[in-house]
Short mmCIF file of C-alpha atoms (C1' of nucleotides) in Angstrom, two decimals:
data_model
loop_
_atom_site.label_atom_id
_atom_site.label_comp_id
_atom_site.label_asym_id
_atom_site.label_seq_id
_atom_site.Cartn_x
_atom_site.Cartn_y
_atom_site.Cartn_z
CA UNK X 1 17.87 -4.46 -19.97
CA UNK X 2 20.83 -2.21 -20.58
CA UNK X 3 23.82 -3.31 -18.26
CA UNK X 4 23.53 -7.27 -18.85
CA UNK X 5 24.55 -9.25 -22.36
CA UNK X 6 21.84 -11.09 -24.40
CA UNK X 7 21.16 -14.13 -24.50
CA UNK X 8 20.30 -16.36 -27.40
CA UNK X 9 16.42 -16.11 -28.44
CA UNK X 10 16.22 -19.21 -31.00
CA UNK X 11 11.78 -18.89 -31.63
CA UNK X 12 10.13 -15.27 -31.60
CA UNK X 13 8.59 -14.19 -28.97
CA UNK X 14 5.12 -14.06 -31.32
CA UNK X 15 5.99 -18.18 -32.04
CA UNK X 16 7.01 -18.48 -28.30
CA UNK X 17 3.35 -17.12 -27.46
CA UNK X 18 1.45 -19.08 -29.83
CA UNK X 19 3.05 -22.24 -28.52
CA UNK X 20 2.06 -21.41 -25.34
CA UNK X 21 -1.45 -20.41 -26.43
CA UNK X 22 -2.02 -23.48 -28.14
CA UNK X 23 -0.84 -25.56 -25.32
CA UNK X 24 -4.35 -23.77 -23.77
CA UNK X 25 -6.04 -24.24 -27.55
CA UNK X 26 -6.50 -20.64 -27.37
CA UNK X 27 -5.67 -18.58 -30.55
CA UNK X 28 -2.67 -15.93 -31.38
CA UNK X 29 -5.36 -13.22 -32.33
CA UNK X 30 -5.33 -10.08 -34.32
CA UNK X 31 -5.06 -8.13 -30.35
CA UNK X 32 -3.06 -10.58 -29.27
CA UNK X 33 -0.37 -10.18 -31.50
CA UNK X 34 -0.44 -6.51 -31.85
CA UNK X 35 0.41 -6.27 -28.16
CA UNK X 36 3.42 -9.07 -28.13
CA UNK X 37 4.90 -6.63 -31.03
CA UNK X 38 4.68 -3.30 -29.41
CA UNK X 39 5.83 -4.58 -26.08
CA UNK X 40 8.94 -6.36 -27.75
CA UNK X 41 9.37 -3.64 -30.30
CA UNK X 42 11.59 -2.18 -27.15
CA UNK X 43 13.70 -3.58 -24.93
CA UNK X 44 12.84 -1.25 -21.97
CA UNK X 45 11.05 -1.83 -18.77
CA UNK X 46 7.79 -0.68 -19.31
CA UNK X 47 4.10 -0.39 -17.90
CA UNK X 48 0.74 -1.35 -19.24
CA UNK X 49 -0.61 2.73 -19.48
CA UNK X 50 2.13 2.84 -22.67
CA UNK X 51 0.48 -0.16 -24.54
CA UNK X 52 -3.09 1.25 -23.77
CA UNK X 53 -2.68 4.32 -24.44
CA UNK X 54 -1.02 3.79 -27.83
CA UNK X 55 -3.26 0.37 -28.30
CA UNK X 56 -7.02 1.04 -27.01
CA UNK X 57 -8.26 4.71 -28.39
CA UNK X 58 -6.71 7.81 -26.79
CA UNK X 59 -3.27 8.23 -28.97
CA UNK X 60 -2.92 5.08 -32.60
CA UNK X 61 -5.68 3.96 -33.67
CA UNK X 62 -7.65 1.24 -31.49
CA UNK X 63 -5.51 -2.01 -31.43
CA UNK X 64 -6.40 -3.37 -28.79
CA UNK X 65 -8.95 -2.41 -26.42
CA UNK X 66 -8.50 -1.75 -22.74
CA UNK X 67 -9.21 -5.04 -20.98
CA UNK X 68 -7.46 -7.08 -23.24
CA UNK X 69 -4.43 -5.30 -23.37
CA UNK X 70 -4.53 -6.29 -19.54
CA UNK X 71 -5.78 -9.92 -20.50
CA UNK X 72 -2.63 -10.52 -22.54
CA UNK X 73 -0.53 -8.90 -20.26
CA UNK X 74 -1.59 -11.41 -17.86
CA UNK X 75 -1.11 -14.63 -20.12
CA UNK X 76 2.50 -12.91 -21.41
CA UNK X 77 2.96 -13.10 -18.13
CA UNK X 78 1.85 -16.97 -17.65
CA UNK X 79 3.87 -17.39 -21.26
CA UNK X 80 6.78 -16.25 -19.26
CA UNK X 81 7.68 -13.48 -21.60
CA UNK X 82 7.50 -10.89 -19.60
CA UNK X 83 7.40 -9.97 -15.54
CA UNK X 84 6.27 -7.79 -12.86
CA UNK X 85 9.51 -6.15 -11.33
CA UNK X 86 8.42 -3.32 -9.32
CA UNK X 87 5.74 -0.98 -8.34
CA UNK X 88 6.36 2.58 -9.49
CA UNK X 89 4.65 5.73 -9.47
CA UNK X 90 1.34 3.47 -8.28
CA UNK X 91 1.75 1.48 -11.73
CA UNK X 92 3.40 -2.12 -11.55
CA UNK X 93 6.16 -1.89 -14.09
CA UNK X 94 7.13 -4.60 -16.24
CA UNK X 95 9.94 -6.29 -17.87
CA UNK X 96 10.65 -8.86 -20.83
CA UNK X 97 11.80 -12.11 -19.11
CA UNK X 98 13.12 -14.13 -21.92
CA UNK X 99 16.04 -13.94 -23.66
CA UNK X 100 17.83 -11.92 -20.35
CA UNK X 101 19.50 -13.50 -17.71
CA UNK X 102 18.34 -13.65 -14.12
CA UNK X 103 18.46 -10.35 -12.28
CA UNK X 104 16.58 -8.16 -9.28
CA UNK X 105 17.01 -4.43 -9.20
CA UNK X 106 17.94 -1.84 -7.60
CA UNK X 107 15.41 0.85 -7.22
CA UNK X 108 16.27 4.41 -6.19
CA UNK X 109 13.05 6.43 -4.57
CA UNK X 110 15.00 9.57 -5.69
CA UNK X 111 15.03 8.74 -9.49
CA UNK X 112 13.32 6.09 -9.98
CA UNK X 113 15.91 4.83 -12.13
CA UNK X 114 16.10 0.86 -11.65
CA UNK X 115 19.52 -0.12 -11.35
CA UNK X 116 19.66 -3.84 -12.85
CA UNK X 117 22.40 -6.55 -11.10
CA UNK X 118 22.35 -10.43 -11.64
CA UNK X 119 21.24 -12.70 -8.42
CA UNK X 120 23.05 -15.72 -8.77
CA UNK X 121 23.62 -15.58 -5.04
CA UNK X 122 20.27 -15.07 -3.88
CA UNK X 123 18.92 -16.94 -5.98
CA UNK X 124 20.83 -19.99 -4.31
CA UNK X 125 19.81 -18.77 -0.37
CA UNK X 126 16.09 -18.47 -2.05
CA UNK X 127 16.69 -22.50 -2.92
CA UNK X 128 17.62 -23.45 0.12
CA UNK X 129 15.54 -21.54 1.97
CA UNK X 130 12.49 -23.27 0.42
CA UNK X 131 13.59 -26.74 0.68
CA UNK X 132 14.63 -26.29 4.09
CA UNK X 133 10.84 -25.23 4.35
CA UNK X 134 10.06 -28.06 2.42
CA UNK X 135 8.17 -25.07 -0.34
CA UNK X 136 8.37 -25.98 -4.08
CA UNK X 137 9.54 -22.06 -5.70
CA UNK X 138 8.74 -20.80 -8.84
CA UNK X 139 10.16 -17.71 -8.62
CA UNK X 140 10.52 -14.14 -6.63
CA UNK X 141 10.06 -10.02 -6.80
CA UNK X 142 12.56 -8.49 -5.41
CA UNK X 143 12.69 -4.45 -5.08
CA UNK X 144 15.96 -2.83 -3.49
CA UNK X 145 15.25 0.49 -2.09
CA UNK X 146 17.42 2.90 -1.99
CA UNK X 147 19.41 6.00 -3.11
CA UNK X 148 21.12 5.99 -6.29
CA UNK X 149 24.56 7.33 -5.78
CA UNK X 150 23.70 10.27 -8.74
CA UNK X 151 20.85 11.23 -6.55
CA UNK X 152 23.35 10.68 -3.53
CA UNK X 153 25.73 12.71 -4.44
CA UNK X 154 25.90 15.95 -2.32
CA UNK X 155 25.00 19.14 -5.71
CA UNK X 156 28.45 20.60 -5.23
CA UNK X 157 30.02 20.42 -8.97
CA UNK X 158 30.79 22.17 -11.40
CA UNK X 159 27.80 22.46 -15.12
CA UNK X 160 25.60 21.72 -11.79
CA UNK X 161 23.10 24.89 -13.63
CA UNK X 162 23.31 21.90 -15.78
CA UNK X 163 21.33 19.59 -13.71
CA UNK X 164 18.13 21.91 -12.01
CA UNK X 165 15.03 24.13 -13.15
CA UNK I 1 4.16 -13.20 12.43
CA UNK I 2 3.99 -16.73 14.46
CA UNK I 3 6.96 -18.43 13.97
CA UNK I 4 10.36 -15.79 14.67
CA UNK I 5 10.54 -14.85 18.44
CA UNK I 6 9.83 -11.62 19.38
CA UNK I 7 12.32 -9.18 20.41
CA UNK I 8 12.72 -6.20 23.20
CA UNK I 9 9.91 -2.95 22.34
CA UNK I 10 11.23 -0.26 25.34
CA UNK I 11 8.25 1.80 23.80
CA UNK I 12 4.79 0.51 22.87
CA UNK I 13 3.77 1.99 19.35
CA UNK I 14 1.36 3.97 19.83
CA UNK I 15 3.88 6.46 21.65
CA UNK I 16 6.43 5.43 18.99
CA UNK I 17 4.25 6.97 16.57
CA UNK I 18 3.49 10.33 18.82
CA UNK I 19 6.99 10.87 18.20
CA UNK I 20 7.55 10.27 14.67
CA UNK I 21 4.89 12.65 14.17
CA UNK I 22 6.60 15.69 16.45
CA UNK I 23 9.14 15.66 14.53
CA UNK I 24 7.45 16.20 12.21
CA UNK I 25 5.19 18.75 13.84
CA UNK I 26 2.26 16.61 13.24
CA UNK I 27 -0.10 15.48 16.32
CA UNK I 28 -1.78 12.15 17.32
CA UNK I 29 -5.12 12.92 16.97
CA UNK I 30 -8.19 10.87 17.72
CA UNK I 31 -8.59 9.06 14.49
CA UNK I 32 -5.08 8.03 14.01
CA UNK I 33 -4.70 6.76 17.86
CA UNK I 34 -7.50 4.60 16.66
CA UNK I 35 -5.38 3.65 13.29
CA UNK I 36 -2.76 2.47 15.39
CA UNK I 37 -4.61 0.62 18.44
CA UNK I 38 -6.52 -1.12 16.02
CA UNK I 39 -3.27 -2.71 14.19
CA UNK I 40 -1.55 -2.70 17.23
CA UNK I 41 -4.57 -5.39 18.66
CA UNK I 42 -3.03 -8.30 16.60
CA UNK I 43 0.02 -9.25 16.03
CA UNK I 44 -1.09 -11.17 12.11
CA UNK I 45 -1.10 -9.74 9.11
CA UNK I 46 -2.93 -7.69 7.62
CA UNK I 47 -4.13 -5.66 4.96
CA UNK I 48 -6.64 -2.30 4.60
CA UNK I 49 -9.37 -2.94 3.95
CA UNK I 50 -10.02 -4.90 7.11
CA UNK I 51 -9.16 -1.39 8.66
CA UNK I 52 -11.37 0.55 6.72
CA UNK I 53 -13.83 -1.79 7.25
CA UNK I 54 -13.77 -1.44 10.68
CA UNK I 55 -13.05 2.01 10.86
CA UNK I 56 -14.81 3.85 8.20
CA UNK I 57 -18.69 3.00 8.62
CA UNK I 58 -19.35 -0.25 7.21
CA UNK I 59 -18.75 -3.00 10.16
CA UNK I 60 -18.29 -0.99 13.04
CA UNK I 61 -18.34 3.54 14.78
CA UNK I 62 -17.44 5.95 12.32
CA UNK I 63 -13.37 5.95 14.01
CA UNK I 64 -12.15 7.42 11.20
CA UNK I 65 -12.16 7.60 7.17
CA UNK I 66 -11.40 5.74 4.72
CA UNK I 67 -8.83 8.60 3.37
CA UNK I 68 -7.17 8.58 6.72
CA UNK I 69 -6.81 5.59 7.44
CA UNK I 70 -4.92 4.90 4.46
CA UNK I 71 -3.54 7.92 4.87
CA UNK I 72 -2.04 6.82 8.35
CA UNK I 73 -1.15 3.16 7.28
CA UNK I 74 1.69 5.92 4.71
CA UNK I 75 2.73 7.81 7.92
CA UNK I 76 2.74 4.03 10.12
CA UNK I 77 5.24 3.16 7.12
CA UNK I 78 7.27 6.49 6.93
CA UNK I 79 8.11 5.65 10.98
CA UNK I 80 8.65 1.98 10.93
CA UNK I 81 6.31 0.29 12.66
CA UNK I 82 4.42 -1.24 9.61
CA UNK I 83 6.06 -2.54 6.61
CA UNK I 84 4.02 -3.43 3.19
CA UNK I 85 5.28 -7.00 2.83
CA UNK I 86 3.38 -8.44 -0.47
CA UNK I 87 -0.10 -8.31 -2.42
CA UNK I 88 -1.96 -10.70 -2.45
CA UNK I 89 -5.55 -10.93 -3.59
CA UNK I 90 -5.22 -6.79 -5.15
CA UNK I 91 -4.69 -6.34 -1.63
CA UNK I 92 -1.25 -4.60 -0.56
CA UNK I 93 0.00 -7.10 3.01
CA UNK I 94 1.61 -5.59 5.73
CA UNK I 95 3.17 -6.57 8.50
CA UNK I 96 4.44 -5.05 12.04
CA UNK I 97 7.92 -3.85 11.68
CA UNK I 98 8.63 -3.00 15.15
CA UNK I 99 9.66 -5.05 17.44
CA UNK I 100 9.63 -8.36 15.36
CA UNK I 101 13.77 -9.52 13.78
CA UNK I 102 14.52 -9.08 9.90
CA UNK I 103 12.72 -11.24 7.82
CA UNK I 104 10.70 -12.51 3.74
CA UNK I 105 8.33 -14.67 3.03
CA UNK I 106 7.55 -17.15 1.30
CA UNK I 107 3.59 -17.01 -0.43
CA UNK I 108 1.98 -20.70 -1.52
CA UNK I 109 0.53 -19.34 -4.73
CA UNK I 110 -2.61 -22.11 -3.93
CA UNK I 111 -3.91 -21.50 -0.30
CA UNK I 112 -2.44 -17.84 0.57
CA UNK I 113 -0.28 -18.75 3.52
CA UNK I 114 2.92 -16.45 4.27
CA UNK I 115 5.53 -18.37 5.70
CA UNK I 116 8.38 -16.28 7.07
CA UNK I 117 12.27 -17.30 7.12
CA UNK I 118 15.30 -14.26 9.07
CA UNK I 119 17.10 -13.20 6.06
CA UNK I 120 20.93 -12.56 7.69
CA UNK I 121 21.62 -13.66 4.31
CA UNK I 122 20.30 -11.97 1.53
CA UNK I 123 20.26 -9.18 3.32
CA UNK I 124 24.38 -9.07 3.54
CA UNK I 125 24.64 -9.93 0.03
CA UNK I 126 22.06 -7.39 -1.10
CA UNK I 127 24.55 -5.22 1.37
CA UNK I 128 27.15 -5.97 -0.84
CA UNK I 129 25.62 -5.50 -4.18
CA UNK I 130 24.65 -2.38 -3.16
CA UNK I 131 27.98 -1.38 -1.52
CA UNK I 132 29.38 -2.12 -5.70
CA UNK I 133 26.80 0.35 -7.69
CA UNK I 134 27.36 3.23 -5.06
CA UNK I 135 23.19 3.06 -3.82
CA UNK I 136 21.86 3.42 -0.63
CA UNK I 137 19.93 0.98 0.75
CA UNK I 138 17.10 1.70 2.87
CA UNK I 139 15.23 -1.08 3.01
CA UNK I 140 14.03 -4.58 0.33
CA UNK I 141 11.53 -5.97 -0.49
CA UNK I 142 11.07 -10.41 -1.44
CA UNK I 143 7.83 -11.60 -2.66
CA UNK I 144 9.37 -15.50 -3.07
CA UNK I 145 5.97 -17.51 -4.62
CA UNK I 146 5.49 -21.30 -5.17
CA UNK I 147 4.00 -24.07 -3.14
CA UNK I 148 3.53 -24.58 0.32
CA UNK I 149 4.48 -28.15 1.63
CA UNK I 150 1.07 -28.83 2.43
CA UNK I 151 -0.74 -27.85 -0.79
CA UNK I 152 1.65 -29.24 -2.92
CA UNK I 153 0.97 -33.02 -1.22
CA UNK I 154 -0.77 -35.34 -2.93
CA UNK I 155 -4.58 -35.47 -1.07
CA UNK I 156 -3.77 -39.22 -0.18
CA UNK I 157 -3.70 -38.96 2.92
CA UNK I 158 -6.18 -40.77 5.72
CA UNK I 159 -9.08 -38.14 7.41
CA UNK I 160 -8.67 -36.47 3.82
CA UNK I 161 -12.52 -35.90 4.05
CA UNK I 162 -12.14 -33.70 7.01
CA UNK I 163 -10.35 -31.25 4.21
CA UNK I 164 -12.48 -30.98 1.70
CA UNK I 165 -16.04 -29.25 1.05
"C1'" DT W 1 -25.57 -22.97 -46.38
"C1'" DT W 2 -27.42 -24.07 -41.80
"C1'" DT W 3 -27.38 -24.94 -37.17
"C1'" DG W 4 -24.17 -25.77 -33.27
"C1'" DC W 5 -20.43 -24.50 -30.36
"C1'" DT W 6 -16.32 -22.70 -28.15
"C1'" DG W 7 -13.18 -18.02 -26.85
"C1'" DC W 8 -13.10 -13.63 -27.19
"C1'" DA W 9 -13.50 -8.43 -27.84
"C1'" DG W 10 -14.96 -4.67 -26.29
"C1'" DC W 11 -18.28 -2.05 -22.81
"C1'" DA W 12 -19.78 -0.91 -18.85
"C1'" DA W 13 -19.73 -1.15 -13.54
"C1'" DC W 14 -16.50 -3.10 -10.44
"C1'" DT W 15 -12.62 -2.63 -6.39
"C1'" DA W 16 -8.90 -0.57 -4.41
"C1'" DG W 17 -5.97 3.28 -3.32
"C1'" DT W 18 -5.23 8.06 -4.08
"C1'" DT W 19 -6.03 12.99 -3.91
"C1'" DG W 20 -8.08 18.84 -4.42
"C1'" DC W 21 -10.69 20.60 -1.95
"C1'" DA W 22 -13.57 22.81 1.94
"C1'" DT W 23 -14.42 23.66 6.27
"C1'" DA W 24 -13.93 21.47 11.47
"C1'" DG W 25 -10.84 22.55 15.02
"C1'" DG W 26 -6.71 23.66 17.59
"C1'" DT W 27 -2.53 26.72 18.95
"C1'" DT W 28 -0.53 30.20 19.43
"C1'" DA W 29 -0.32 35.87 19.57
"C1'" DG W 30 -2.04 40.28 20.85
"C1'" DC C 1 -11.91 36.72 23.75
"C1'" DT C 2 -11.57 36.83 19.44
"C1'" DA C 3 -8.24 36.53 15.14
"C1'" DA C 4 -4.76 33.79 12.49
"C1'" DC C 5 -2.85 30.14 11.00
"C1'" DC C 6 -2.44 25.32 10.57
"C1'" DT C 7 -3.09 21.39 10.40
"C1'" DA C 8 -5.92 16.92 9.77
"C1'" DT C 9 -10.84 15.15 8.58
"C1'" DG C 10 -14.42 13.70 5.71
"C1'" DC C 11 -16.91 14.07 1.02
"C1'" DA C 12 -16.52 13.23 -3.69
"C1'" DA C 13 -13.81 12.45 -7.65
"C1'" DC C 14 -10.49 10.45 -9.66
"C1'" DT C 15 -6.42 6.17 -11.21
"C1'" DA C 16 -4.96 1.41 -12.25
"C1'" DG C 17 -6.61 -2.16 -13.50
"C1'" DT C 18 -10.60 -6.50 -12.88
"C1'" DT C 19 -14.44 -9.15 -14.20
"C1'" DG C 20 -19.60 -9.89 -15.81
"C1'" DC C 21 -22.17 -9.51 -19.37
"C1'" DT C 22 -23.31 -9.46 -24.29
"C1'" DG C 23 -23.22 -10.25 -28.83
"C1'" DC C 24 -19.70 -11.67 -32.20
"C1'" DA C 25 -15.94 -14.09 -34.50
"C1'" DG C 26 -14.44 -18.93 -36.16
"C1'" DC C 27 -15.03 -23.56 -36.86
"C1'" DA C 28 -17.01 -28.36 -36.89
"C1'" DA C 29 -20.42 -31.34 -37.90
"C1'" DA C 30 -24.54 -32.22 -41.11
#
DNA sequence: TTTGCTGCAGCAACTAGTTGCATAGGTTAG
DNA sequence: CTAACCTATGCAACTAGTTGCTGCAGCAAA
């Protein structure tokens, strides 16, 4: 979430989530609030496990169980606050999907780095394709894999020793 | 794999796989051959489980164990014979990636149908984006989700009863 | 306050998929 | 033919993620 500009956000994520839950006659419980707060305390990509660790037992105090973390992640997706962007290292990777412009990712197979790029072109192509098929598109997930510039540069420069071992 | 035309295939999949394995000093064992044959006996999308079922124990004779099926699927991906296209019903969905033109999928969230569409436009947009970032792209995976024409049509026609229950 | 309803958390058992390990089996050298 | 060497297999144990169940908390009516 680094190279793209932040958009205006008028309602705090927690409140947006509460609103969403209300429409489904559900409550913003302390456990759910803990998950949202944790996730929105940083602006990076994240996977479920780090929150399971810090919220449920292993590393922190018990704020929400494993099941609750996962269930809340699903709710947050439904609410449009986060979205799954890729699967890396056997984990689903999520990112905030509220207050940020649309983009997709180049994923480096070597270092695992995810490079964001804006996707208006792609979205508009998809709109056309979908229309042709009478398909009501609600979203997409695009993972472009390959080797990033850093990793494909042959290791030949000076101060290379710092990068190795 | 239905609506797009078949391309010319000069070498049989099994032979292509054997070639690939040779370059890695690996053998085309009976187990591996059984998996490839099974997969190429039909031209549909498929998931690992159906082969685990039919090859390893549960439904058929024991031709290859669970581990071997999964390991062979990875090898087949490396060899460029199959590719993962989506994740549906908690399963990875694969398709043949040899002898077929490039395409992506519209995935219906209701009926699970996968509609293929050719993707030259998207590929070329991605080429440009990748070049801008000095990224050496090796492939991509695009899942477009939404509701297909069939499912979004309101249920109001005649002979509707046939479709229900 | 009591009774009843409903949503929800946590547990434990489950599924898909992966991996470490011991061993079977094939290939080459002597 | 045998020994040494590897690769590949199957098993069992593991991981990430999901789900059914039970019992509890919060609210509403009486």
